[in-house]
Tab-separated table of C-alpha atoms and ligand atoms in Angstrom:
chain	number	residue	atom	x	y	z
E	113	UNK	CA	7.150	12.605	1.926
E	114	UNK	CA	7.405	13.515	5.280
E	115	UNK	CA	11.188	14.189	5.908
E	116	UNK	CA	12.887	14.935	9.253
E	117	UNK	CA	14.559	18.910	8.818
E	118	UNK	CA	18.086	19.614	8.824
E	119	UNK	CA	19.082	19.988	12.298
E	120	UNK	CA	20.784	23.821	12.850
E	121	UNK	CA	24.544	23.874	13.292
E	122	UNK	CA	24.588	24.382	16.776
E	123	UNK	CA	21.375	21.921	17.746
E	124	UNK	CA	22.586	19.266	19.671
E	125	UNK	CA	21.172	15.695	18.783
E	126	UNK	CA	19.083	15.063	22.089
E	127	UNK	CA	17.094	18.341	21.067
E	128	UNK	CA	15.682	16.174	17.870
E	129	UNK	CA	12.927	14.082	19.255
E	130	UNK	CA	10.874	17.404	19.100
E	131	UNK	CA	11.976	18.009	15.606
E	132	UNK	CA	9.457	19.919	12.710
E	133	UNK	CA	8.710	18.229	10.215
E	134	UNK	CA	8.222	19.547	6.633
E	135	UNK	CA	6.560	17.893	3.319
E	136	UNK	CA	9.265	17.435	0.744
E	137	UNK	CA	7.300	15.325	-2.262
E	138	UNK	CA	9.964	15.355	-5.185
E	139	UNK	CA	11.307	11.712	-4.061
E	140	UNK	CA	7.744	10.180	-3.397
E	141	UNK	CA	7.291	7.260	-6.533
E	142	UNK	CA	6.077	9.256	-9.297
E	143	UNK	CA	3.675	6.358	-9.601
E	144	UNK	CA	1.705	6.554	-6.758
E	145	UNK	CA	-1.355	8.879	-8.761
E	146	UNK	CA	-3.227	9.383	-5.632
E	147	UNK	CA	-0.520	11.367	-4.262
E	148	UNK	CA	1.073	13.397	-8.060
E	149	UNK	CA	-2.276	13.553	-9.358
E	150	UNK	CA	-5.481	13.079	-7.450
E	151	UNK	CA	-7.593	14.983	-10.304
E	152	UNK	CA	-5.849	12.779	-12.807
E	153	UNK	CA	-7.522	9.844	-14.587
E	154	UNK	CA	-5.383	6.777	-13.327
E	155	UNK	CA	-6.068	8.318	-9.628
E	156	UNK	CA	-9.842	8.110	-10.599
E	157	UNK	CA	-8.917	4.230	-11.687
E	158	UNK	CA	-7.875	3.756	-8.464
E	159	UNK	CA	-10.845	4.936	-6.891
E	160	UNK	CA	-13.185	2.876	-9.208
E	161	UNK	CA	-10.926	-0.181	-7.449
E	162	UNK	CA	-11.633	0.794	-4.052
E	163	UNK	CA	-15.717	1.985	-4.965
E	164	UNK	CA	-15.935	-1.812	-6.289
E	165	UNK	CA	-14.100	-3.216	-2.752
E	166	UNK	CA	-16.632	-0.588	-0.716
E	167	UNK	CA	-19.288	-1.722	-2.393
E	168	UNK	CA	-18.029	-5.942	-1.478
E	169	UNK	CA	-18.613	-4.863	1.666
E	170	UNK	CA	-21.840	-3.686	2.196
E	171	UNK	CA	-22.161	-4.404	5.952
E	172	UNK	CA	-18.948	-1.599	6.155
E	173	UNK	CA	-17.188	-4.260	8.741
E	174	UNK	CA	-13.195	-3.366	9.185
E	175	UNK	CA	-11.382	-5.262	6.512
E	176	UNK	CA	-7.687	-6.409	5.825
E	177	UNK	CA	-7.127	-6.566	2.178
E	178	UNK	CA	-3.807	-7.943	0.686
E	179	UNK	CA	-2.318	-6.966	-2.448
E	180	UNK	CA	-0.098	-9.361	-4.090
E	181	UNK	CA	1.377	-10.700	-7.396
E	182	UNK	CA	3.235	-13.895	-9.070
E	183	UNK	CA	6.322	-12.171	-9.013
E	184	UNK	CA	8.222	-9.153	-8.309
E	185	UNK	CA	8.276	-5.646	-10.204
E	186	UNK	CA	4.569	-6.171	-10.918
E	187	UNK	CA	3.153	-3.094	-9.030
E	188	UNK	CA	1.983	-4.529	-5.947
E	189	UNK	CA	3.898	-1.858	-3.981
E	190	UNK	CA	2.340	0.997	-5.990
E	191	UNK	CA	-1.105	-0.438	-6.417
E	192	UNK	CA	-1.418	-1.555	-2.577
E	193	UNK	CA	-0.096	2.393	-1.536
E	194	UNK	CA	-2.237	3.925	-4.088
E	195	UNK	CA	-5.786	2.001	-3.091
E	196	UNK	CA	-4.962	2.728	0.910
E	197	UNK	CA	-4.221	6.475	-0.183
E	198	UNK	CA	-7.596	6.327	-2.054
E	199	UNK	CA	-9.700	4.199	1.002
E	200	UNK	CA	-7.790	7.627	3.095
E	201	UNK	CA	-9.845	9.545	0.827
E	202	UNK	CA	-13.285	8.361	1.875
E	203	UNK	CA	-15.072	10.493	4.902
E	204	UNK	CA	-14.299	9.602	8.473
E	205	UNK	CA	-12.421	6.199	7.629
E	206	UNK	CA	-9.317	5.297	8.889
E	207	UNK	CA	-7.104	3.084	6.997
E	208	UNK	CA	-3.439	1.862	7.293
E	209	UNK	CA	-1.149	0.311	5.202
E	210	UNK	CA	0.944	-2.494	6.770
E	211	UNK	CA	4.490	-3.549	4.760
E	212	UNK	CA	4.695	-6.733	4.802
E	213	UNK	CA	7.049	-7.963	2.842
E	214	UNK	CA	10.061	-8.213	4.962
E	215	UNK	CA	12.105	-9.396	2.058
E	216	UNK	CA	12.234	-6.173	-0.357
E	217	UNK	CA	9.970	-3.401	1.731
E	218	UNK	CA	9.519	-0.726	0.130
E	219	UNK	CA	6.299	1.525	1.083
E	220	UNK	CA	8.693	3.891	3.203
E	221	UNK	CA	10.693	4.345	0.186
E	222	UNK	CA	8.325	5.057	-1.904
E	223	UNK	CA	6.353	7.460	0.671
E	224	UNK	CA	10.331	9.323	1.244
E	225	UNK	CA	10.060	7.902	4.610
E	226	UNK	CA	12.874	6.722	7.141
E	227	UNK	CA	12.971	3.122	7.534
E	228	UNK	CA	11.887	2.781	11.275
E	229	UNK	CA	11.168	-0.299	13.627
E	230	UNK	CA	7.726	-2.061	12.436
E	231	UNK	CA	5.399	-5.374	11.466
E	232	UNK	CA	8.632	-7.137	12.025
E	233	UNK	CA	8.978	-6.317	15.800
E	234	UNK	CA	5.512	-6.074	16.495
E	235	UNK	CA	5.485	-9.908	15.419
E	236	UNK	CA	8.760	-10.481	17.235
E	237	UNK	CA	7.050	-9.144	20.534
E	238	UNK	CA	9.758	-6.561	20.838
E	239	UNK	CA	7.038	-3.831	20.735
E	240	UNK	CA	3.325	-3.222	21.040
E	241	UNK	CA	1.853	-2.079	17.184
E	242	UNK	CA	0.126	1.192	18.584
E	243	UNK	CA	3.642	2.594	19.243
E	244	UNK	CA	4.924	1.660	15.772
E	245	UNK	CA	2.133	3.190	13.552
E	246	UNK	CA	3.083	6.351	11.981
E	247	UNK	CA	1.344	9.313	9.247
E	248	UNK	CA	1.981	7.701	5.914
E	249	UNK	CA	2.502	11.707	4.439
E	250	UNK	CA	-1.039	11.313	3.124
E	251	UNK	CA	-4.363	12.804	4.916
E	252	UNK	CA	-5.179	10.502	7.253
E	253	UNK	CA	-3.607	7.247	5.873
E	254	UNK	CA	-0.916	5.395	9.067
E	255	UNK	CA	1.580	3.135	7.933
E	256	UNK	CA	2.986	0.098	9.728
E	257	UNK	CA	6.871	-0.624	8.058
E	258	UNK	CA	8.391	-3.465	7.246
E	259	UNK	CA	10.282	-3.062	10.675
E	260	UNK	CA	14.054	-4.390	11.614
E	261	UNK	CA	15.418	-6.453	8.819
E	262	UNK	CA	15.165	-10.348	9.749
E	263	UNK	CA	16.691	-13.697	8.419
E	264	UNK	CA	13.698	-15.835	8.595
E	265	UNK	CA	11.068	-13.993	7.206
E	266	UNK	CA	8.821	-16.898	6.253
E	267	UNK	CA	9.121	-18.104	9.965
E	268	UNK	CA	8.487	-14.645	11.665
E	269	UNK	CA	4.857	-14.106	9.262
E	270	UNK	CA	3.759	-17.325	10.545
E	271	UNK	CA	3.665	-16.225	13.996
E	272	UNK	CA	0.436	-16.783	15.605
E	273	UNK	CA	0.938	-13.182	16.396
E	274	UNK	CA	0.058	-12.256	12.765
E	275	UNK	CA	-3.586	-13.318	13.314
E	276	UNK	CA	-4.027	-11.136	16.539
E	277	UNK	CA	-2.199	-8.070	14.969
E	278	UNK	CA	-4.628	-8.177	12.286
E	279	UNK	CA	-7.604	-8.538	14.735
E	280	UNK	CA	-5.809	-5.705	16.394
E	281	UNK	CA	-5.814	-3.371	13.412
E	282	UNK	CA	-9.137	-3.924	12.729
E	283	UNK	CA	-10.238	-2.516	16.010
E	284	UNK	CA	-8.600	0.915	15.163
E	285	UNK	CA	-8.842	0.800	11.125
E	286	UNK	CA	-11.717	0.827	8.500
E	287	UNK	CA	-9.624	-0.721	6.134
E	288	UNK	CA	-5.971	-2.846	6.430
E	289	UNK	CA	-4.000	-2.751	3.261
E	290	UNK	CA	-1.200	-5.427	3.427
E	291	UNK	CA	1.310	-5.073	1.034
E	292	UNK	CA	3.050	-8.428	0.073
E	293	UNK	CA	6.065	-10.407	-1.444
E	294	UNK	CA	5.263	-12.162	-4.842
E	295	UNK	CA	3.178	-15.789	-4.308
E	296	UNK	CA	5.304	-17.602	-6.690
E	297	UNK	CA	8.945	-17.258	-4.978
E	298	UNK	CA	8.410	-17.358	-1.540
E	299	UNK	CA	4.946	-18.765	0.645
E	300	UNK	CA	4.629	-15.160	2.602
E	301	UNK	CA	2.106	-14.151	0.472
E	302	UNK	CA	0.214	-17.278	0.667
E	303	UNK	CA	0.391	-16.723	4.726
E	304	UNK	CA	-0.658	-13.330	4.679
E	305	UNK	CA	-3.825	-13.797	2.014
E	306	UNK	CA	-4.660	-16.874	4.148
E	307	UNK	CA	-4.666	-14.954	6.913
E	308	UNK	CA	-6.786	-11.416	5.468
E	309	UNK	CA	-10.573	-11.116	4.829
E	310	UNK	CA	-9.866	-10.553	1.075
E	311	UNK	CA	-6.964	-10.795	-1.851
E	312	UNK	CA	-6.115	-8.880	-4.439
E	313	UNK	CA	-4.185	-9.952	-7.548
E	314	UNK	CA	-2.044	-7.324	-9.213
E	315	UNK	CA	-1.363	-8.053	-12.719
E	316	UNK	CA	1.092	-5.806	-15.082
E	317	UNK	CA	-1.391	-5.842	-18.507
E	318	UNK	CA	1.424	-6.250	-21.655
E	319	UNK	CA	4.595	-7.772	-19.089
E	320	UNK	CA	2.792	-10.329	-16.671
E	321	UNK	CA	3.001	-13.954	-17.761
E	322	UNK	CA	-0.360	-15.348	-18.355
E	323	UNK	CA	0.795	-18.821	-16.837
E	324	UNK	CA	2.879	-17.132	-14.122
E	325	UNK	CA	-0.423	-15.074	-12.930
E	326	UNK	CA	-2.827	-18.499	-13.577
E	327	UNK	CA	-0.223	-20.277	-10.883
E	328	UNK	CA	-0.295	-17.541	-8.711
E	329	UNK	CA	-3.924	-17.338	-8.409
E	330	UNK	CA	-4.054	-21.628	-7.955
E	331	UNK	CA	-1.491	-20.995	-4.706
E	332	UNK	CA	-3.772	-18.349	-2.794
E	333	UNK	CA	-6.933	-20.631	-3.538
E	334	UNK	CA	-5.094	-23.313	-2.282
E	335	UNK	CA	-4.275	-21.798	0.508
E	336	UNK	CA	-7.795	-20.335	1.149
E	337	UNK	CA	-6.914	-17.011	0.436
E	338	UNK	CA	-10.750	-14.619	-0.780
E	339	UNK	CA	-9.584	-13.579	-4.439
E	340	UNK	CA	-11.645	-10.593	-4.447
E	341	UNK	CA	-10.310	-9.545	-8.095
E	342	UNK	CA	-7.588	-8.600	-10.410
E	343	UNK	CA	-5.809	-5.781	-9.910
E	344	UNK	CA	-4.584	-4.452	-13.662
E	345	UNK	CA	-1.820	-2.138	-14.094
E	346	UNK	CA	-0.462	-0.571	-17.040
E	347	UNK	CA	-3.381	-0.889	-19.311
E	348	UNK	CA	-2.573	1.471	-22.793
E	349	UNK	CA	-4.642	2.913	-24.969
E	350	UNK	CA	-7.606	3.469	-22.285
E	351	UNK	CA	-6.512	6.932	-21.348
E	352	UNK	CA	-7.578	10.620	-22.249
E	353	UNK	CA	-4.031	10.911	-24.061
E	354	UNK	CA	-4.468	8.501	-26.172
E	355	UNK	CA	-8.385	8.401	-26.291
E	356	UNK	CA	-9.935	12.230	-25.947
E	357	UNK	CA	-13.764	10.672	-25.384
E	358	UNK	CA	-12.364	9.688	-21.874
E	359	UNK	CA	-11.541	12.878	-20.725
E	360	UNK	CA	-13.664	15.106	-18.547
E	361	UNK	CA	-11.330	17.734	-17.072
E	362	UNK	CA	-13.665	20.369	-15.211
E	363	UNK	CA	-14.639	23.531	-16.784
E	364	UNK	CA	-12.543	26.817	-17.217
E	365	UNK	CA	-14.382	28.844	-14.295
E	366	UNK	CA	-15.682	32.464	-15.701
E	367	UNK	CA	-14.201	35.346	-14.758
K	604	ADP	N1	1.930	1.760	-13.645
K	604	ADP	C1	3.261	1.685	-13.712
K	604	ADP	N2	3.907	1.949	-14.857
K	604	ADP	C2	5.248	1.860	-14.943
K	604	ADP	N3	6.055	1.561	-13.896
K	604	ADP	C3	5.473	1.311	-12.719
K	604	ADP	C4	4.057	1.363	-12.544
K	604	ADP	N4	3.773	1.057	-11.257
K	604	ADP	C5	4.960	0.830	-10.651
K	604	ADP	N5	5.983	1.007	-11.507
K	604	ADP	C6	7.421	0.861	-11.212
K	604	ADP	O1	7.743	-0.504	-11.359
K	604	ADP	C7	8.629	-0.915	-10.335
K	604	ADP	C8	7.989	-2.044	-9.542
K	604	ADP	O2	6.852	-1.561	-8.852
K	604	ADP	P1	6.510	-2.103	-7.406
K	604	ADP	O3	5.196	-1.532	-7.006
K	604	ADP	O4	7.649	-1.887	-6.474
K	604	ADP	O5	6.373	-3.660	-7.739
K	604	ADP	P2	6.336	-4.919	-6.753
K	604	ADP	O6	5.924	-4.419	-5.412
K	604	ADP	O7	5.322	-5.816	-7.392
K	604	ADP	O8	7.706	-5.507	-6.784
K	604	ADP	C9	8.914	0.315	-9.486
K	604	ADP	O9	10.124	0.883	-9.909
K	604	ADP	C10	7.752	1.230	-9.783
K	604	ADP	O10	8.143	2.593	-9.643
K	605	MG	MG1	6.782	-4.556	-3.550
Protein backbone atom coordinates (compact mmCIF):
# COMPACT_ATOMS: atom_id res chain seq x y z
CA UNK A 1 0.00 0.00 0.00
CA UNK A 2 2.79 2.04 0.43
CA UNK A 3 4.02 2.93 -3.16
CA UNK A 4 7.20 4.83 -4.12
CA UNK A 5 5.82 8.41 -6.13
CA UNK A 6 6.40 9.11 -9.61
CA UNK A 7 9.66 10.70 -9.83
CA UNK A 8 9.24 14.50 -11.65
CA UNK A 9 10.50 14.74 -15.20
CA UNK A 10 13.50 16.45 -14.51
CA UNK A 11 14.48 14.46 -10.99
CA UNK A 12 17.43 12.67 -11.54
CA UNK A 13 17.53 9.00 -10.10
CA UNK A 14 20.26 9.55 -7.29
CA UNK A 15 17.73 12.24 -5.82
CA UNK A 16 15.25 9.07 -5.00
CA UNK A 17 16.58 7.57 -1.86
CA UNK A 18 14.81 10.60 -0.15
CA UNK A 19 11.69 9.94 -2.04
CA UNK A 20 7.81 10.68 -0.38
CA UNK A 21 5.95 8.21 -0.08
CA UNK A 22 2.12 8.17 -0.50
CA UNK A 23 -0.70 5.43 0.49
CA UNK A 24 -2.25 4.12 -2.68
CA UNK A 25 -4.71 1.06 -1.28
CA UNK A 26 -6.75 0.09 -4.52
CA UNK A 27 -4.15 -2.91 -5.31
CA UNK A 28 -3.86 -4.15 -1.59
CA UNK A 29 -5.80 -7.99 -1.63
CA UNK A 30 -9.29 -7.11 -1.21
CA UNK A 31 -9.12 -9.96 1.27
CA UNK A 32 -7.07 -8.79 3.80
CA UNK A 33 -10.41 -7.35 6.16
CA UNK A 34 -8.18 -5.79 8.64
CA UNK A 35 -6.99 -3.42 6.17
CA UNK A 36 -10.77 -2.85 3.62
CA UNK A 37 -12.79 -3.20 6.58
CA UNK A 38 -11.64 -3.00 10.15
CA UNK A 39 -15.39 -2.25 11.43
CA UNK A 40 -16.49 -5.18 9.34
CA UNK A 41 -17.48 -8.57 10.78
CA UNK A 42 -14.78 -10.97 9.21
CA UNK A 43 -12.11 -8.23 10.59
CA UNK A 44 -13.81 -8.81 14.06
CA UNK A 45 -13.23 -12.81 13.20
CA UNK A 46 -9.90 -12.11 12.94
CA UNK A 47 -9.57 -10.48 16.09
CA UNK A 48 -11.51 -13.25 18.00
CA UNK A 49 -8.33 -15.46 16.42
CA UNK A 50 -5.75 -13.35 17.79
CA UNK A 51 -7.95 -12.60 21.47
CA UNK A 52 -7.89 -16.63 21.67
CA UNK A 53 -3.76 -16.67 20.78
CA UNK A 54 -3.41 -13.52 23.50
CA UNK A 55 -5.16 -15.20 25.79
CA UNK A 56 -2.58 -18.81 25.08
CA UNK A 57 -0.23 -16.69 26.27
CA UNK A 58 -0.91 -15.44 29.44
CA UNK A 59 2.67 -14.78 30.64
CA UNK A 60 2.64 -12.06 27.36
CA UNK A 61 6.32 -13.61 26.42
CA UNK A 62 7.35 -12.58 22.57
CA UNK A 63 6.00 -15.28 20.35
CA UNK A 64 6.64 -16.56 16.69
CA UNK A 65 3.52 -17.99 15.35
CA UNK A 66 3.42 -19.77 11.89
CA UNK A 67 0.58 -19.95 9.67
CA UNK A 68 0.44 -22.75 7.32
CA UNK A 69 -1.75 -25.15 5.25
CA UNK A 70 -1.73 -28.71 3.31
CA UNK A 71 -1.55 -27.05 0.19
CA UNK A 72 -1.51 -23.96 -1.72
CA UNK A 73 -4.44 -21.35 -2.45
CA UNK A 74 -5.77 -22.13 1.03
CA UNK A 75 -5.45 -18.60 2.60
CA UNK A 76 -2.43 -18.86 4.53
CA UNK A 77 -1.12 -15.65 2.91
CA UNK A 78 -4.30 -13.71 3.77
CA UNK A 79 -5.00 -15.23 7.12
CA UNK A 80 -1.20 -14.92 8.37
CA UNK A 81 -1.31 -10.85 7.02
CA UNK A 82 -4.66 -10.34 8.42
CA UNK A 83 -3.92 -11.82 12.24
CA UNK A 84 -0.34 -9.72 12.27
CA UNK A 85 -2.46 -6.60 11.03
CA UNK A 86 -4.90 -7.43 13.91
CA UNK A 87 -1.88 -8.36 16.79
CA UNK A 88 -0.72 -4.39 15.15
CA UNK A 89 -3.92 -3.42 16.50
CA UNK A 90 -3.37 -4.20 20.16
CA UNK A 91 -1.78 -1.15 22.42
CA UNK A 92 1.96 -0.71 22.53
CA UNK A 93 2.81 -4.17 20.77
CA UNK A 94 4.99 -4.54 18.10
CA UNK A 95 4.56 -7.26 15.69
CA UNK A 96 6.11 -8.26 12.28
CA UNK A 97 5.29 -10.42 9.70
CA UNK A 98 8.17 -12.47 8.22
CA UNK A 99 7.54 -14.13 4.41
CA UNK A 100 8.73 -17.09 4.45
CA UNK A 101 7.93 -18.91 1.82
CA UNK A 102 10.65 -18.37 -0.62
CA UNK A 103 8.90 -20.48 -3.17
CA UNK A 104 5.62 -18.32 -4.07
CA UNK A 105 6.03 -15.01 -1.61
CA UNK A 106 3.54 -13.08 -1.72
CA UNK A 107 2.87 -10.67 1.45
CA UNK A 108 4.54 -7.68 -0.57
CA UNK A 109 2.11 -8.30 -3.22
CA UNK A 110 -0.59 -8.40 -1.44
CA UNK A 111 0.45 -5.26 0.87
CA UNK A 112 1.26 -3.28 -3.00
CA UNK A 113 4.75 -3.42 -1.88
CA UNK A 114 8.12 -3.60 -3.97
CA UNK A 115 9.74 -6.83 -3.71
CA UNK A 116 13.00 -5.83 -1.80
CA UNK A 117 16.04 -7.89 -0.35
CA UNK A 118 14.76 -9.99 2.86
CA UNK A 119 14.48 -13.46 5.15
CA UNK A 120 16.36 -14.88 2.26
CA UNK A 121 19.58 -12.77 2.71
CA UNK A 122 19.32 -12.33 6.21
CA UNK A 123 19.66 -16.30 6.28
CA UNK A 124 22.28 -16.16 3.55
CA UNK A 125 24.41 -13.76 5.85
CA UNK A 126 24.43 -11.21 3.09
CA UNK A 127 22.75 -8.72 5.51
CA UNK A 128 21.95 -8.08 9.14
CA UNK A 129 17.70 -8.39 9.63
CA UNK A 130 17.44 -4.85 11.38
CA UNK A 131 18.37 -3.27 8.01
CA UNK A 132 15.84 -5.36 6.06
CA UNK A 133 12.64 -4.74 8.16
CA UNK A 134 10.35 -2.33 6.65
CA UNK A 135 6.43 -0.55 7.52
CA UNK A 136 4.11 -3.23 6.27
CA UNK A 137 1.50 0.00 5.14
CA UNK A 138 -0.38 -0.87 8.32
CA UNK A 139 -0.05 1.13 11.84
CA UNK A 140 2.68 -0.21 13.33
CA UNK A 141 2.92 -3.72 11.73
CA UNK A 142 7.09 -4.30 9.96
CA UNK A 143 7.43 -6.79 7.45
CA UNK A 144 10.44 -8.98 6.71
CA UNK A 145 10.08 -10.21 2.61
CA UNK A 146 10.69 -13.13 1.16
CA UNK A 147 14.11 -11.52 0.06
CA UNK A 148 16.30 -12.40 -3.30
CA UNK A 149 14.80 -15.30 -5.10
CA UNK A 150 16.93 -18.62 -4.36
CA UNK A 151 17.24 -22.20 -5.89
CA UNK A 152 17.44 -24.17 -2.78
CA UNK A 153 14.92 -22.97 -0.67
CA UNK A 154 14.54 -26.04 1.51
CA UNK A 155 18.40 -25.86 2.14
CA UNK A 156 18.59 -22.03 2.88
CA UNK A 157 15.37 -22.41 5.83
CA UNK A 158 17.40 -24.98 7.42
CA UNK A 159 20.13 -22.73 8.20
CA UNK A 160 21.02 -22.71 11.74
CA UNK A 161 20.61 -19.06 11.16
CA UNK A 162 16.79 -19.49 11.14
CA UNK A 163 16.80 -20.33 14.88
CA UNK A 164 18.87 -17.15 15.87
CA UNK A 165 16.81 -14.82 13.52
CA UNK A 166 13.84 -15.89 15.29
CA UNK A 167 15.49 -15.39 18.75
CA UNK A 168 16.44 -12.14 17.17
CA UNK A 169 12.92 -11.01 16.34
CA UNK A 170 11.72 -11.80 19.46
CA UNK A 171 13.95 -9.34 21.15
CA UNK A 172 12.38 -6.41 19.12
CA UNK A 173 8.69 -7.95 18.46
CA UNK A 174 5.62 -8.88 20.67
CA UNK A 175 4.50 -11.15 18.22
CA UNK A 176 6.36 -12.99 14.90
CA UNK A 177 3.91 -14.00 12.27
CA UNK A 178 5.65 -16.42 9.78
CA UNK A 179 3.94 -16.91 6.78
CA UNK A 180 4.64 -20.37 5.12
CA UNK A 181 4.65 -22.73 2.00
CA UNK A 182 1.98 -25.58 2.15
CA UNK A 183 3.24 -28.80 4.56
CA UNK A 184 2.20 -31.32 2.10
CA UNK A 185 4.49 -30.35 -1.08
CA UNK A 186 7.52 -29.24 0.21
CA UNK A 187 9.18 -29.82 4.17
CA UNK A 188 9.64 -25.75 4.65
CA UNK A 189 6.76 -25.59 6.55
CA UNK A 190 7.58 -28.46 8.66
CA UNK A 191 11.11 -26.51 9.35
CA UNK A 192 9.65 -23.36 10.11
CA UNK A 193 6.65 -24.77 12.63
CA UNK A 194 9.45 -26.91 14.15
CA UNK A 195 11.30 -24.13 14.63
CA UNK A 196 8.27 -21.36 16.11
CA UNK A 197 6.69 -21.34 19.62
CA UNK A 198 3.25 -22.13 18.06
CA UNK A 199 1.36 -23.37 14.60
CA UNK A 200 -1.46 -22.48 13.06
CA UNK A 201 -3.45 -24.56 10.57
CA UNK A 202 -5.38 -22.67 7.92
CA UNK A 203 -8.15 -24.59 6.53
CA UNK A 204 -10.50 -23.30 3.45
CA UNK A 205 -14.18 -24.57 5.11
CA UNK A 206 -16.24 -26.03 1.70
CA UNK A 207 -12.63 -26.52 -0.70
CA UNK A 208 -9.98 -28.07 1.78
CA UNK A 209 -9.66 -31.85 1.60
CA UNK A 210 -10.51 -33.40 4.84
CA UNK A 211 -7.65 -36.09 4.31
CA UNK A 212 -5.28 -33.53 2.76
CA UNK A 213 -5.69 -31.22 6.09
CA UNK A 214 -5.65 -34.68 8.53
CA UNK A 215 -1.98 -35.36 6.73
CA UNK A 216 -0.97 -32.03 7.09
CA UNK A 217 -1.62 -31.77 10.67
CA UNK A 218 0.25 -35.63 11.21
CA UNK A 219 3.58 -33.86 9.40
CA UNK A 220 3.87 -30.73 11.84
CA UNK A 221 3.24 -33.16 14.92
CA UNK A 222 5.74 -35.21 13.61
CA UNK A 223 7.94 -32.79 13.32
CA UNK A 224 7.19 -31.24 16.78
CA UNK A 225 5.60 -28.37 15.52
CA UNK A 226 2.77 -26.60 18.80
CA UNK A 227 -0.64 -26.91 16.78
CA UNK A 228 -2.17 -24.14 18.56
CA UNK A 229 -5.53 -24.44 16.37
CA UNK A 230 -7.32 -24.35 13.14
CA UNK A 231 -7.43 -21.52 11.31
CA UNK A 232 -11.01 -21.59 9.19
CA UNK A 233 -11.55 -19.55 6.23
CA UNK A 234 -14.45 -19.11 4.14
CA UNK A 235 -17.09 -20.24 6.50
CA UNK A 236 -20.88 -19.26 4.76
CA UNK A 237 -23.84 -18.70 6.18
CA UNK A 238 -22.29 -17.26 9.62
CA UNK A 239 -22.38 -13.68 8.51
CA UNK A 240 -24.73 -10.56 9.07
CA UNK A 241 -25.64 -10.89 5.20
CA UNK A 242 -26.83 -13.90 5.33
CA UNK A 243 -27.82 -14.07 9.12
CA UNK A 244 -29.20 -10.39 10.42
CA UNK A 245 -29.04 -11.68 14.38
CA UNK A 246 -25.19 -11.35 13.88
CA UNK A 247 -25.05 -7.95 13.10
CA UNK A 248 -24.34 -5.12 15.48
CA UNK A 249 -23.37 -2.11 13.35
CA UNK A 250 -23.14 0.99 15.84
CA UNK A 251 -25.89 3.38 16.20
CA UNK A 252 -26.93 6.32 13.83
CA UNK A 253 -25.41 9.23 16.12
CA UNK A 254 -28.24 12.10 16.80
CA UNK A 255 -28.04 15.15 15.36
N1 LIG B 1 -11.61 -15.70 2.40
C1 LIG B 1 -11.34 -15.78 1.10
N2 LIG B 1 -12.32 -15.94 0.20
C2 LIG B 1 -12.05 -16.04 -1.12
N3 LIG B 1 -10.81 -15.94 -1.65
C3 LIG B 1 -9.79 -15.76 -0.80
C4 LIG B 1 -9.98 -15.66 0.61
N4 LIG B 1 -8.77 -15.50 1.19
C5 LIG B 1 -7.86 -15.48 0.19
N5 LIG B 1 -8.46 -15.61 -1.01
C6 LIG B 1 -7.80 -15.63 -2.33
O1 LIG B 1 -7.39 -16.95 -2.57
C7 LIG B 1 -6.11 -16.97 -3.18
C8 LIG B 1 -5.15 -17.75 -2.29
O2 LIG B 1 -4.96 -17.06 -1.07
P1 LIG B 1 -3.54 -17.06 -0.38
O3 LIG B 1 -3.68 -16.40 0.95
O4 LIG B 1 -2.50 -16.52 -1.29
O5 LIG B 1 -3.33 -18.64 -0.20
P2 LIG B 1 -2.01 -19.47 0.15
O6 LIG B 1 -1.06 -18.53 0.81
O7 LIG B 1 -2.52 -20.54 1.06
O8 LIG B 1 -1.51 -20.02 -1.15
C9 LIG B 1 -5.70 -15.51 -3.35
O9 LIG B 1 -6.00 -15.12 -4.67
C10 LIG B 1 -6.56 -14.77 -2.36
O10 LIG B 1 -6.81 -13.45 -2.81
MG1 LIG C 1 0.88 -17.99 0.40
Amino acid sequence: MFRRKKPAADQQPEDLDQDVVVVVDQSVNPYLVMFHEPAGFRAEQVRAVRNRLVAMNPDGEPKTLVVTSAVRGEGKSVSALNLAMAFAELERQRVVIVDADLRRPSCERYLNLNAEPGLSDVLMGRAPVDRLLRPAGYRQLMLLGAGTRVDNPAEVLSSSRLDQLLQRLKETFQYVVIDTPPVLPSTDAGVLAAAADGTLLVVRLERSLKKQSRDATRVLQDMGANLMGTYVTEVRGQDPESDRRLAYEAEPAED
